[in-house]
Amino acid sequence: MALHLRSLKAALTASMQDLEEIPAKEVEGTAQGEEVGSKIVSTMEGEEDDETEVAPTKKGRHRKKQLYQDLRAQMEFYFSDSNLTKDRFMGQLLQKSPEIDIAVFLKFNKIRTMTSKMKDIAKALKHSELLSVNEDGTKVFRVIPFKPKDNVDDCTIYVV
């Protein structure tokens, strides 16, 4: 089997070298539909190749639905009860003010890999049940305020 793969690789390499060696003049001087090496060169009648400009391609529609779902899930995790009990940074931000600037989250590595725009985060949180965005679209806050537990041991289950 290895011998068969080597012979296929050698044949492919040889055909690639043959294609690279075709002179440019030979390609330009071909008639309509004439075969050059293993390529078929086709031109339309009346079409000239002399410095014709190609119109820039239209920028395609980018799908944002998945991005918004991922952003919403990540932001909801940052504001979740389970994260806020352990995350000192988020806890300190919420103690200062219940509304946190969206620009703060653009510094987080996970959010930075998804987007660099505040408006993407604001749009993603539009359909969130846990979080809401202020009218300006610059700050995020929890719909139900976070209340830290007084005794965390009451909520802890130990498995032996």
Short mmCIF file of C-alpha atoms in Angstrom, two decimals:
data_model
loop_
_atom_site.label_atom_id
_atom_site.label_comp_id
_atom_site.label_asym_id
_atom_site.label_seq_id
_atom_site.Cartn_x
_atom_site.Cartn_y
_atom_site.Cartn_z
CA MET A 1 0.00 0.00 0.00
CA ALA A 2 2.86 2.36 0.83
CA LEU A 3 4.36 1.71 -2.62
CA HIS A 4 1.05 2.62 -4.25
CA LEU A 5 0.85 5.89 -2.28
CA ARG A 6 4.41 6.82 -3.24
CA SER A 7 3.70 6.28 -6.94
CA LEU A 8 0.54 8.40 -6.72
CA LYS A 9 2.50 11.16 -4.96
CA ALA A 10 5.21 11.06 -7.64
CA ALA A 11 2.64 11.24 -10.47
CA LEU A 12 0.87 14.16 -8.80
CA THR A 13 4.14 16.02 -8.29
CA ALA A 14 5.13 15.51 -11.93
CA SER A 15 1.79 16.81 -13.23
CA MET A 16 2.01 19.87 -10.96
CA GLN A 17 5.49 20.66 -12.34
CA ASP A 18 4.17 20.35 -15.90
CA LEU A 19 1.46 22.90 -15.16
CA GLU A 20 3.96 25.37 -13.71
CA GLU A 21 6.15 25.14 -16.81
CA ILE A 22 3.46 26.34 -19.27
CA PRO A 23 4.69 29.65 -20.71
CA ALA A 24 2.45 32.67 -20.31
CA LYS A 25 2.51 33.34 -24.09
CA GLU A 26 1.03 29.94 -24.79
CA VAL A 27 -1.90 30.60 -22.46
CA GLU A 28 -2.58 34.08 -23.88
CA GLY A 29 -2.52 32.89 -27.50
CA THR A 30 -5.00 30.03 -27.12
CA ALA A 31 -8.25 29.92 -29.00
CA GLN A 32 -11.64 29.72 -27.34
CA GLY A 33 -12.00 26.49 -25.39
CA GLU A 34 -8.57 25.19 -26.38
CA GLU A 35 -6.88 22.90 -23.91
CA VAL A 36 -3.51 23.99 -22.51
CA GLY A 37 -1.76 21.24 -20.56
CA SER A 38 -4.56 20.00 -18.34
CA LYS A 39 -6.27 23.41 -18.10
CA ILE A 40 -8.99 24.57 -20.45
CA VAL A 41 -8.78 28.26 -21.24
CA SER A 42 -12.11 29.76 -22.16
CA THR A 43 -12.79 33.33 -23.21
CA MET A 44 -15.98 34.95 -24.37
CA GLU A 45 -16.07 36.42 -27.87
CA GLY A 46 -15.61 40.19 -27.96
CA GLU A 47 -14.07 40.19 -24.48
CA GLU A 48 -10.70 41.85 -24.15
CA ASP A 49 -8.16 41.10 -21.49
CA ASP A 50 -6.48 44.52 -21.67
CA GLU A 51 -6.65 46.08 -18.21
CA THR A 52 -10.31 45.39 -17.50
CA GLU A 53 -11.24 46.29 -13.95
CA VAL A 54 -13.14 43.84 -11.85
CA ALA A 55 -15.85 45.32 -9.64
CA PRO A 56 -15.20 44.69 -5.97
CA THR A 57 -17.23 41.81 -4.65
CA LYS A 58 -20.19 42.67 -2.49
CA LYS A 59 -19.56 42.00 1.16
CA GLY A 60 -21.60 39.00 2.18
CA ARG A 61 -24.12 38.95 4.96
CA HIS A 62 -22.50 37.83 8.18
CA ARG A 63 -24.53 35.63 10.46
CA LYS A 64 -24.79 37.12 13.89
CA LYS A 65 -27.40 34.89 15.53
CA GLN A 66 -24.88 32.37 16.87
CA LEU A 67 -22.54 35.17 17.97
CA TYR A 68 -25.36 36.86 19.90
CA GLN A 69 -26.36 33.58 21.56
CA ASP A 70 -22.76 32.92 22.61
CA LEU A 71 -22.31 36.48 23.90
CA ARG A 72 -25.59 36.33 25.85
CA ALA A 73 -24.67 32.98 27.42
CA GLN A 74 -21.22 34.24 28.46
CA MET A 75 -22.58 37.50 29.88
CA GLU A 76 -25.32 35.65 31.77
CA PHE A 77 -22.64 33.39 33.24
CA TYR A 78 -20.63 36.40 34.42
CA PHE A 79 -23.72 37.74 36.24
CA SER A 80 -24.96 34.35 37.52
CA ASP A 81 -25.30 33.69 41.24
CA SER A 82 -22.79 30.85 41.11
CA ASN A 83 -20.14 33.03 39.47
CA LEU A 84 -20.74 36.13 41.57
CA THR A 85 -20.22 34.19 44.81
CA LYS A 86 -16.69 33.26 43.68
CA ASP A 87 -15.61 36.05 41.32
CA ARG A 88 -14.08 38.87 43.37
CA PHE A 89 -13.66 41.25 40.43
CA MET A 90 -17.33 41.07 39.40
CA GLY A 91 -18.40 41.23 43.04
CA GLN A 92 -16.42 44.43 43.57
CA LEU A 93 -17.86 45.99 40.41
CA LEU A 94 -21.42 45.20 41.53
CA GLN A 95 -20.76 46.62 45.01
CA LYS A 96 -19.70 49.94 43.48
CA SER A 97 -22.72 50.14 41.19
CA PRO A 98 -25.40 47.70 40.02
CA GLU A 99 -24.81 48.90 36.44
CA ILE A 100 -21.50 47.86 34.87
CA ASP A 101 -20.08 49.52 31.78
CA ILE A 102 -20.02 47.24 28.71
CA ALA A 103 -16.51 48.47 27.89
CA VAL A 104 -15.26 46.55 30.96
CA PHE A 105 -16.38 43.27 29.37
CA LEU A 106 -14.53 44.04 26.14
CA LYS A 107 -11.33 43.52 28.16
CA PHE A 108 -12.34 39.96 29.11
CA ASN A 109 -10.53 37.39 26.97
CA LYS A 110 -13.60 35.30 26.14
CA ILE A 111 -15.62 38.33 25.06
CA ARG A 112 -12.65 39.78 23.17
CA THR A 113 -12.41 36.62 21.05
CA MET A 114 -16.08 36.95 20.12
CA THR A 115 -16.37 40.68 19.43
CA SER A 116 -14.76 44.07 19.86
CA LYS A 117 -17.96 46.11 19.59
CA MET A 118 -20.13 47.30 22.45
CA LYS A 119 -23.21 47.33 20.25
CA ASP A 120 -22.87 43.57 19.59
CA ILE A 121 -23.02 42.91 23.33
CA ALA A 122 -25.99 45.27 23.72
CA LYS A 123 -27.87 43.53 20.88
CA ALA A 124 -27.06 40.12 22.32
CA LEU A 125 -28.51 41.08 25.70
CA LYS A 126 -31.72 42.44 24.20
CA HIS A 127 -33.43 39.03 24.61
CA SER A 128 -31.86 38.08 27.94
CA GLU A 129 -34.12 37.30 30.89
CA LEU A 130 -31.39 37.71 33.51
CA LEU A 131 -29.72 40.90 32.23
CA SER A 132 -30.82 44.20 30.79
CA VAL A 133 -29.06 47.11 29.09
CA ASN A 134 -29.68 50.77 29.90
CA GLU A 135 -31.25 53.10 27.32
CA ASP A 136 -27.88 54.32 26.05
CA GLY A 137 -26.72 50.75 25.44
CA THR A 138 -23.56 51.38 27.44
CA LYS A 139 -24.24 49.65 30.78
CA VAL A 140 -25.45 46.20 31.83
CA PHE A 141 -27.36 45.33 34.97
CA ARG A 142 -29.14 42.34 36.47
CA VAL A 143 -32.94 42.36 36.32
CA ILE A 144 -33.11 40.64 39.72
CA PRO A 145 -30.44 42.12 42.01
CA PHE A 146 -27.79 39.79 43.41
CA LYS A 147 -28.11 38.98 47.10
CA PRO A 148 -25.09 37.16 48.52
CA LYS A 149 -25.85 34.28 50.87
CA ASP A 150 -25.07 34.88 54.53
CA ASN A 151 -24.06 31.31 55.26
CA VAL A 152 -22.63 29.49 52.25
CA ASP A 153 -22.34 26.23 54.25
CA ASP A 154 -26.15 25.93 54.30
CA CYS A 155 -26.08 25.65 50.50
CA THR A 156 -23.19 23.18 50.33
CA ILE A 157 -23.68 19.43 49.97
CA TYR A 158 -20.83 17.11 50.85
CA VAL A 159 -20.62 13.65 49.28
CA VAL A 160 -18.58 11.10 51.16
#
